[in-house]
CSV table of C-alpha atoms and ligand atoms in Angstrom, one decimal:
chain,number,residue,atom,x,y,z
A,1062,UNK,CA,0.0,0.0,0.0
A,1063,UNK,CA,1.4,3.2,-1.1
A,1064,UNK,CA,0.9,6.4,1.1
A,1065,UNK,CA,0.6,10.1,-0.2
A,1066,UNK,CA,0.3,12.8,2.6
A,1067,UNK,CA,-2.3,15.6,3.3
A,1068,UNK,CA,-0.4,18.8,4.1
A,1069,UNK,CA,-0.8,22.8,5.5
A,1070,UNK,CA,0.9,25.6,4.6
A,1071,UNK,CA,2.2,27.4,7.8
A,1072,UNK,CA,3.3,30.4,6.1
A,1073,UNK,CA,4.1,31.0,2.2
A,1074,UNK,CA,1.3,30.3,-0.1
A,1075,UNK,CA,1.2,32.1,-3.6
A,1076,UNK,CA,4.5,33.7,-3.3
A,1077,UNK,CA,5.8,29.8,-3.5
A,1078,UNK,CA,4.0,30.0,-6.9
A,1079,UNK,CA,6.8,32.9,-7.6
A,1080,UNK,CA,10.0,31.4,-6.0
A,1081,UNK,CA,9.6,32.7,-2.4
A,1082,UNK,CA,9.9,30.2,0.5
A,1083,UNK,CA,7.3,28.4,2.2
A,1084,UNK,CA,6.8,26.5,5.3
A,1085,UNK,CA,5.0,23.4,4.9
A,1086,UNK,CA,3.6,20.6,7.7
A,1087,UNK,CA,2.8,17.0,6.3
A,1088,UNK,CA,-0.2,15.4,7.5
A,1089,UNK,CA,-1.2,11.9,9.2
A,1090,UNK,CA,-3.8,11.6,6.9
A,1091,UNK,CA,-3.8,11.7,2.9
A,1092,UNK,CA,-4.5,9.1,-0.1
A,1093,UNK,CA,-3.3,5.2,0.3
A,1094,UNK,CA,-3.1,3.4,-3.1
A,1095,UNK,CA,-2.2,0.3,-4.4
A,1096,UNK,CA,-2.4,-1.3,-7.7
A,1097,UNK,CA,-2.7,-4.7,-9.4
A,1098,UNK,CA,-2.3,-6.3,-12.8
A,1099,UNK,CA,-5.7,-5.9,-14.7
A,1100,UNK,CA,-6.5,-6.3,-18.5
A,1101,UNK,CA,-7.1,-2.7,-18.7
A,1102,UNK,CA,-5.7,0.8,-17.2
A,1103,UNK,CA,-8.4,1.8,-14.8
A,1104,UNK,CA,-8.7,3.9,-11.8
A,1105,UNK,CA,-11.3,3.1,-9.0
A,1106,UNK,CA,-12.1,5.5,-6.3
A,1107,UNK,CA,-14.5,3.8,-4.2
A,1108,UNK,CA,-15.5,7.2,-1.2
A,1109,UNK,CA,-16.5,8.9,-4.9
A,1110,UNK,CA,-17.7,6.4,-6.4
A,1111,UNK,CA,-14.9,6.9,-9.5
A,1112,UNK,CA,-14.2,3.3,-11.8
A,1113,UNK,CA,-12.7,4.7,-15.2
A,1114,UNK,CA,-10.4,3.8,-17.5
A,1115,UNK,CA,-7.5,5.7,-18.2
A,1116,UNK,CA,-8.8,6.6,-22.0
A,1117,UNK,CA,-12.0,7.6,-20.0
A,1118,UNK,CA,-11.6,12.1,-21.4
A,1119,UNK,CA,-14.6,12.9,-19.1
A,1120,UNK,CA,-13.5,11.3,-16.0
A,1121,UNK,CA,-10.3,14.2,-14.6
A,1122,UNK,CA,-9.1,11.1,-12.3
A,1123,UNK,CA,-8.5,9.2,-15.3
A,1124,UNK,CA,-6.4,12.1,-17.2
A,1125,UNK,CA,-4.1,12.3,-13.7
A,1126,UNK,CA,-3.3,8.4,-14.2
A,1127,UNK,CA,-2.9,8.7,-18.2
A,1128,UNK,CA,-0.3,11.4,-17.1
A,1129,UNK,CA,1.5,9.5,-14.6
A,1130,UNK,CA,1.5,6.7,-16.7
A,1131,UNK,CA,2.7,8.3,-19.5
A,1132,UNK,CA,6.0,7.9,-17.6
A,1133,UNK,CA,6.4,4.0,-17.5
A,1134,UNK,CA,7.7,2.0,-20.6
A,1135,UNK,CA,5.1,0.5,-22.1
A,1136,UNK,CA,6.0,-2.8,-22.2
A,1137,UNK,CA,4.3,-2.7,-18.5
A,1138,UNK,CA,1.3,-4.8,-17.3
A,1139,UNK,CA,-2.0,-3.2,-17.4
A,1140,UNK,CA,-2.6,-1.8,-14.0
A,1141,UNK,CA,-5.9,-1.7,-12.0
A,1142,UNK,CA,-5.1,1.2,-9.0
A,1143,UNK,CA,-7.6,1.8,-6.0
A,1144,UNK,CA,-7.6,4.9,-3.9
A,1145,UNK,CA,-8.8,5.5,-0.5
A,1146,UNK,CA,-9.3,9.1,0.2
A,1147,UNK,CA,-8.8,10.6,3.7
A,1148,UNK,CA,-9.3,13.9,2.6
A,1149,UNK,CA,-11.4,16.3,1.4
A,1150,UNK,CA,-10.9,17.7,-2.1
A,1151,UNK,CA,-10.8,21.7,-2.9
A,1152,UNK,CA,-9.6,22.2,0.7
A,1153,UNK,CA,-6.3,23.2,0.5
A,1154,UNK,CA,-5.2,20.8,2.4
A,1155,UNK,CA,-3.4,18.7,-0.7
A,1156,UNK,CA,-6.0,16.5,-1.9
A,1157,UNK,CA,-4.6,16.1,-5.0
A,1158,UNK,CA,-0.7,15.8,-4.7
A,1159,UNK,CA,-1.7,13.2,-2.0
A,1160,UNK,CA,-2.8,11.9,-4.7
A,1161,UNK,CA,-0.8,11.9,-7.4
A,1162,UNK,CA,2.2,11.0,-5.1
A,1163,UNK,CA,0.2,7.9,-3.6
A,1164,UNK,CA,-1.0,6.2,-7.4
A,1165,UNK,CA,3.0,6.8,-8.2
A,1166,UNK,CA,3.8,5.2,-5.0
A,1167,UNK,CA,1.4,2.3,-5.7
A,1168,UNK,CA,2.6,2.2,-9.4
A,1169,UNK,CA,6.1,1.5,-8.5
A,1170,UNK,CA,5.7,-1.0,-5.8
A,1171,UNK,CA,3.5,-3.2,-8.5
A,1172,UNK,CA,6.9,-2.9,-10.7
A,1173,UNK,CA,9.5,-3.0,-8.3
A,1174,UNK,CA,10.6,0.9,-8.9
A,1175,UNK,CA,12.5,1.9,-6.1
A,1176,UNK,CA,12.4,5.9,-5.9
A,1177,UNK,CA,13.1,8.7,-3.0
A,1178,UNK,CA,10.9,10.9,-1.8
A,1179,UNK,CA,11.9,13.2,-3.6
A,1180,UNK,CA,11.9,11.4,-6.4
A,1181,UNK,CA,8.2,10.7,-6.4
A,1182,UNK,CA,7.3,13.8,-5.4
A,1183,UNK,CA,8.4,15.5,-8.7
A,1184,UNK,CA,7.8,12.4,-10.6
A,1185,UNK,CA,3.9,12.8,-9.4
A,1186,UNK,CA,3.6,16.6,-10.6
A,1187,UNK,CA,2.8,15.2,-13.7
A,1188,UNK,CA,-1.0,14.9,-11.9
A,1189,UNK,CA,-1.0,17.6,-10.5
A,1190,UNK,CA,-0.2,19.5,-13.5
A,1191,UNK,CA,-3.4,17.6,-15.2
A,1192,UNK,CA,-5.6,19.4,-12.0
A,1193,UNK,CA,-2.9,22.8,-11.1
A,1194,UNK,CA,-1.3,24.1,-14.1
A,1195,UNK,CA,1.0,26.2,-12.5
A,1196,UNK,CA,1.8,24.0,-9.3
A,1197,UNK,CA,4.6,25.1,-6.9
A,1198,UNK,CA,5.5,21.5,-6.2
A,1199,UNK,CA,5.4,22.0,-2.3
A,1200,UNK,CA,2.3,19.6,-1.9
A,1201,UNK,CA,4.3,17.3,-4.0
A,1202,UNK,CA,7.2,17.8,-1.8
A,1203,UNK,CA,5.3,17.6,1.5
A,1204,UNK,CA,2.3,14.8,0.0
A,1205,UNK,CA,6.1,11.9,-0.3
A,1206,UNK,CA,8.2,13.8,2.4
A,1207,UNK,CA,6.1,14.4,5.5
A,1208,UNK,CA,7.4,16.5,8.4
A,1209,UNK,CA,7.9,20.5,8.5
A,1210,UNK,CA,10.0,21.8,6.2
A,1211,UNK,CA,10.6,24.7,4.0
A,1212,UNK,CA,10.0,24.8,0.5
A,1213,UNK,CA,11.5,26.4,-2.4
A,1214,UNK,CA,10.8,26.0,-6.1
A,1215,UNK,CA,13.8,24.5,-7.9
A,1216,UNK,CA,15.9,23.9,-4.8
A,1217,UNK,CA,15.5,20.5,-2.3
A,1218,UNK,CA,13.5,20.3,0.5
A,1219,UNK,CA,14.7,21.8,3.0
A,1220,UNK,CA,13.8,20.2,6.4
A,1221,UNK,CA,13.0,21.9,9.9
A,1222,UNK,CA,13.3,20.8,13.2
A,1223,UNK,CA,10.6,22.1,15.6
A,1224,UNK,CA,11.8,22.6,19.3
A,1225,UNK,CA,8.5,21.9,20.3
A,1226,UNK,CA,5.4,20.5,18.3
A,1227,UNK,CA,2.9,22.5,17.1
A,1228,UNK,CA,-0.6,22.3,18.0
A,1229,UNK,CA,-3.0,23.0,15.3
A,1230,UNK,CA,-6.4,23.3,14.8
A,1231,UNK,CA,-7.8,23.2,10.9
A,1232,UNK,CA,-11.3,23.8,10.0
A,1233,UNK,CA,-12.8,24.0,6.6
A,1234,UNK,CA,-14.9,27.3,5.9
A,1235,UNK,CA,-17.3,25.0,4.1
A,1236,UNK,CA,-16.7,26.7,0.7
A,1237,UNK,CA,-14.8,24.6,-2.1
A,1238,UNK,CA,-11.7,26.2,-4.1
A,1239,UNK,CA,-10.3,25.8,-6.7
A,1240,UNK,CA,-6.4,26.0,-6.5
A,1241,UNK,CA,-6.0,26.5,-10.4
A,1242,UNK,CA,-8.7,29.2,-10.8
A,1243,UNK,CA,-7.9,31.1,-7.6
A,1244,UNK,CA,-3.8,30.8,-8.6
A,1245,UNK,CA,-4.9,32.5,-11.9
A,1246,UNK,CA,-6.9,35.4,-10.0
A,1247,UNK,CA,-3.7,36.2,-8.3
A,1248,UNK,CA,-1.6,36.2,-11.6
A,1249,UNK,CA,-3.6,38.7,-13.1
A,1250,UNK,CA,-3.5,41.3,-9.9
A,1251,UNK,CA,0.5,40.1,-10.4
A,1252,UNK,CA,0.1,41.0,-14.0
A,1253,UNK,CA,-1.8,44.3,-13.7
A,1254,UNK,CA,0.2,45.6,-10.6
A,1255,UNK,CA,3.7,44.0,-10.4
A,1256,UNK,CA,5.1,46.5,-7.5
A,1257,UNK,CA,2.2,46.1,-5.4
A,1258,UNK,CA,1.8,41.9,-5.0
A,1259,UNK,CA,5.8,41.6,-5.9
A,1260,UNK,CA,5.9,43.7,-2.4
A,1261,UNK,CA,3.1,41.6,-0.5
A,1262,UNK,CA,5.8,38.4,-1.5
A,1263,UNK,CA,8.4,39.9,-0.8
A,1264,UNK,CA,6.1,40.7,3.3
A,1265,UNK,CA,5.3,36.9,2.9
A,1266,UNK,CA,9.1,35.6,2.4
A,1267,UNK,CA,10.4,37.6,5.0
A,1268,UNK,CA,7.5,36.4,7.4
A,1269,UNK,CA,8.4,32.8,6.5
A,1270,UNK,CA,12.2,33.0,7.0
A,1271,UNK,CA,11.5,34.6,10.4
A,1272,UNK,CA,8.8,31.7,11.1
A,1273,UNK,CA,10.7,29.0,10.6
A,1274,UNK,CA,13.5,30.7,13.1
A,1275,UNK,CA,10.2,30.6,15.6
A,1276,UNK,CA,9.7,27.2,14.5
A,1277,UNK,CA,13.3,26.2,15.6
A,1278,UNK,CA,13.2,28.1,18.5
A,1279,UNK,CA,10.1,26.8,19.8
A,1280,UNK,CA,8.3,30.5,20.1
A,1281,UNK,CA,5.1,29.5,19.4
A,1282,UNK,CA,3.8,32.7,20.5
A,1283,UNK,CA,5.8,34.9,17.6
A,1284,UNK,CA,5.2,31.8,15.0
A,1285,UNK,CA,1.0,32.7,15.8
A,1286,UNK,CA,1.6,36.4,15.5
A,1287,UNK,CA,3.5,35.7,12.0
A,1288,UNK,CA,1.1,33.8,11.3
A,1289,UNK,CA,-1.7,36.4,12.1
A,1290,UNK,CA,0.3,38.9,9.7
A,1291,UNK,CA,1.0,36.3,6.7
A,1292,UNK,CA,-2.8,35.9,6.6
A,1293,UNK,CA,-3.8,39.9,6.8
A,1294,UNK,CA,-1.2,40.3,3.2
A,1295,UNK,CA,-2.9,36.9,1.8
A,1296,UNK,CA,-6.5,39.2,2.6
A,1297,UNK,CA,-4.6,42.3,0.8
A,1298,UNK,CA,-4.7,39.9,-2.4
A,1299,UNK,CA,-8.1,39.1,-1.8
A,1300,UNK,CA,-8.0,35.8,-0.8
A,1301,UNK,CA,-10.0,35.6,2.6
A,1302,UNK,CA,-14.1,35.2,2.6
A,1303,UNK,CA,-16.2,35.9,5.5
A,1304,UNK,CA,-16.4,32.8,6.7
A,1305,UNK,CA,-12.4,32.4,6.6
A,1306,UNK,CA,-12.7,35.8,8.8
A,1307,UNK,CA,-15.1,34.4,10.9
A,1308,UNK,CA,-13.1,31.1,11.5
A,1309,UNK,CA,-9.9,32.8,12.3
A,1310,UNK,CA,-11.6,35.5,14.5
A,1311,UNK,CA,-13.3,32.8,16.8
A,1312,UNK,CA,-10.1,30.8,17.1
A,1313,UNK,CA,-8.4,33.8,18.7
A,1314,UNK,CA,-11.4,34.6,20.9
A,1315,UNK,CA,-10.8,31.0,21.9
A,1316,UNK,CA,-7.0,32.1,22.4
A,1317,UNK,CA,-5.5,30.7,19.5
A,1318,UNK,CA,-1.6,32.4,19.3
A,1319,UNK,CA,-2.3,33.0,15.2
A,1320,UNK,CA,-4.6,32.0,12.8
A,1321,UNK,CA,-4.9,31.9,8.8
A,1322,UNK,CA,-6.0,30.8,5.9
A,1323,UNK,CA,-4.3,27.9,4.5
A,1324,UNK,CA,-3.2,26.7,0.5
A,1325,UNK,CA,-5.0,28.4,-2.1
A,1326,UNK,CA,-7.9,30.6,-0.1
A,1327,UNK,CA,-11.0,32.2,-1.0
A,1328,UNK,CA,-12.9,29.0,0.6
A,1329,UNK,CA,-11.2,25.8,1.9
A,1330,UNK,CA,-9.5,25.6,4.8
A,1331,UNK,CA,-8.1,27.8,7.8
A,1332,UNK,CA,-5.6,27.1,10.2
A,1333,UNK,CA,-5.3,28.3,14.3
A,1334,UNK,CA,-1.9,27.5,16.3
A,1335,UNK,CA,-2.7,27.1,19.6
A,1336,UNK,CA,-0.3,26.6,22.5
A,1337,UNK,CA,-0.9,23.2,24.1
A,1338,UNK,CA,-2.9,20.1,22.5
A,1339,UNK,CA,-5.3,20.8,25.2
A,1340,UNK,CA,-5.9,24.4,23.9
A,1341,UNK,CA,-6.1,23.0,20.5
A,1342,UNK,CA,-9.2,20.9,21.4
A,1343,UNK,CA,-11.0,23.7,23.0
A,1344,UNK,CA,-10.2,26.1,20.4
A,1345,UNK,CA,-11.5,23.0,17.6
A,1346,UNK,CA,-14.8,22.8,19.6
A,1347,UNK,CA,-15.4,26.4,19.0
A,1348,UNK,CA,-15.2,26.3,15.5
A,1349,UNK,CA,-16.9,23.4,15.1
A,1350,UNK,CA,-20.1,25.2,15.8
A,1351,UNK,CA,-18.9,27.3,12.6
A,1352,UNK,CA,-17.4,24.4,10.4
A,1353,UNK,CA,-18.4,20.9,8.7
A,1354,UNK,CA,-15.0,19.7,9.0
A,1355,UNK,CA,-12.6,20.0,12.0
A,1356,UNK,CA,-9.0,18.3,13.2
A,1357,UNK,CA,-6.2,18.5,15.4
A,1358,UNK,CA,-2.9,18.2,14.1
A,1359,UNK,CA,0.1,18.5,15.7
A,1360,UNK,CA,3.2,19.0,13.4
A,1361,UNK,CA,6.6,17.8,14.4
A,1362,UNK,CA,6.0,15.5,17.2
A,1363,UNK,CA,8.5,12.9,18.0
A,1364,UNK,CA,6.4,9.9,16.9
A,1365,UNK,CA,4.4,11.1,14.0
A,1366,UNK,CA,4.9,14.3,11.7
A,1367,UNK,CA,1.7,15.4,12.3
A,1368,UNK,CA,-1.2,13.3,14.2
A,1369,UNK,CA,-4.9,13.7,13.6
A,1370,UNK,CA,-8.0,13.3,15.6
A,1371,UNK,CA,-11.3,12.9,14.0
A,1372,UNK,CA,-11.7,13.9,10.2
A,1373,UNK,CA,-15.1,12.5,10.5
A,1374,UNK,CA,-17.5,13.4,7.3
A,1375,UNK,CA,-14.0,13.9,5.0
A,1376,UNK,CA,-14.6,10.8,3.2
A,1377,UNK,CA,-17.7,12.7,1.6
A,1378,UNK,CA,-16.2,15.5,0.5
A,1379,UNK,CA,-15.6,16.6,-3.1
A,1380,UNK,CA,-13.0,15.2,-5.6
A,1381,UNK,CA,-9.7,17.6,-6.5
A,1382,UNK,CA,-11.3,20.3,-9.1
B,1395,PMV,O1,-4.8,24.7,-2.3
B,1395,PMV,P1,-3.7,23.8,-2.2
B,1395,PMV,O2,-3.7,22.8,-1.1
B,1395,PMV,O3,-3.4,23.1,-3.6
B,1395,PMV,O4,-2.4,24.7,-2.0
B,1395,PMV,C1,-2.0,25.6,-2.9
B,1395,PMV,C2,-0.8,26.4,-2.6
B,1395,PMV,C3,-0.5,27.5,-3.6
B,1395,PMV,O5,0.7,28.2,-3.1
B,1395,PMV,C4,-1.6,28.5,-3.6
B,1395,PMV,C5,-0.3,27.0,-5.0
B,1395,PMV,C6,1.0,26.3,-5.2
B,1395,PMV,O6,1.1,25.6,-6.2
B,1395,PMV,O7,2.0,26.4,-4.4
């Protein structure tokens, strides 16, 4: 069974799209996949009820596995490959790297491919080019590498140690994303006003490089109120909704340290850092009364990169745009 990871951005989105840095956590949860010899290429994704082949045009699951497959010689045995979803799609939290990084993963154990993670993660941005056009490649990163760790386009993975884990709260605003079209919207305010978003990047880098010193230090307290300020210049490029607002203003009531959206924005998900896992569950009951979807993560523990509690109802949620 292969394993592709879920993942938040702490700090960095969009200005990764430009070559900036951002700081990334891996998940517990994400995509498991695994595949076996079948007569024909098909992709079966039982939680969405998805069984296509891989000529199937209509069926976007089926042009992510044509893609990835596109890669193997084709002397290879027709492959049948299941995924089990653990998360929602259109979330932000890397539905679809997880993925594209799991059916690679499941791919290569059927052959005998042995790859590193980093390896499969760039191998599997051939999906999530199918589903992202313009992808980053740090939920390909984090979906094979797990962990915290900062992320630049073009350069390796860059791995962080945390002093002390980081309790985090994520809750979906209920509104679906999508990562390609809202990625666009910010190229064209990039296009129209160059000096004005260049200089919101260049806020967001130097907030990142300054958060993962927090993250290293174990200053939770500065990482929540850089994290408070990365999400005010993501709302500059108009990426926040009301219900995002709402979200991260009731996690600080609750006494959250910081709190922001998380990936792509306008809808998906937000994320609170909180200062103990107790605080964490307190501050997640709060916004449950606001949210379909809640969890508690907490990103570079000692045992787990990040560990979950309860995803309950993600299974139901929509497929990657
Ligand atoms: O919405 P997600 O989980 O796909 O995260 C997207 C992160 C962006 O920086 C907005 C895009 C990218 O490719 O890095």
């Amino acid at each position: 069974m292969a394993f592709g990871r879920g993942k938040v951005i702490l700090l960095g989105e969009h200005g990764v799209v430009y070559g900036h840095p951002a700081l990334a956590a891996g998940l517990g949860v994400g995509v498991h996949a695994r595949a076996v010899a079948s007569d024909v290429d098909v992709i079966e994704a039982r939680p969405w009820g998805v069984f296509a082949r891989v000529d199937d045009d209509d069926e976007p699951l089926a042009k992510g596995y044509a893609a990835i497959l596109e890669g193997y010689p084709s002397t290879r045995p027709r492959l049948r490959v299941e995924v089990d979803v653990e998360l929602p799609g259109g979330a932000g939290l890397g539905c679809s790297a997880a993925l594209g990084v799991a059916v690679t993963g499941a791919i290569d154990e059927a052959l005998g491919i042995e790859r590193s993670a980093t390896e499969r993660g760039e191998y599997s941005l051939r999906w999530e080019r199918v589903f992202h056009g313009n992808p980053s490649g740090v939920d390909n990163a984090m979906a094979a590498a797990g962990g915290i760790a900062l992320f630049r386009k073009g350069h390796p993975l860059e791995p962080v140690r945390a002093r002390r884990p980081l309790p985090l709260v994520i809750a979906h605003s209920g509104e679906s994303s999508s990562t390609k079209e809202v990625v666009a919207m910010v190229a064209r305010q990039h296009e129209k006003e160059p000096a004005r978003v260049g200089e919101v990047f260049e806020g967001i880098a130097s907030l990142v490089r300054n958060a993962r010193l927090a993250v290293e230090a174990g200053d939770l307290a500065a990482l929540g109120q850089l994290m408070d300020m990365n999400h005010a210049l993501l709302s500059a490029l108009m990426l926040s909704t009301e219900q995002l607002e709402a979200l991260c203003r009731a996690a600080r009531e609750a006494g959250a340290l910081g709190a922001k959206l998380t990936g792509a924005g306008a809808g998906g998900c937000m994320i609170a850092l909180a200062a103990s896992r107790a605080q964490a569950e307190a501050i997640r009951a709060r916004l449950a009364t606001l949210s379909p979807l809640t969890l508690v993560a907490e990103a570079g523990g000692l045992d787990e990169d990040v560990m979950l509690a309860d995803a309950e109802g993600r299974r139901e949620e929509g497929k990657p745009e």
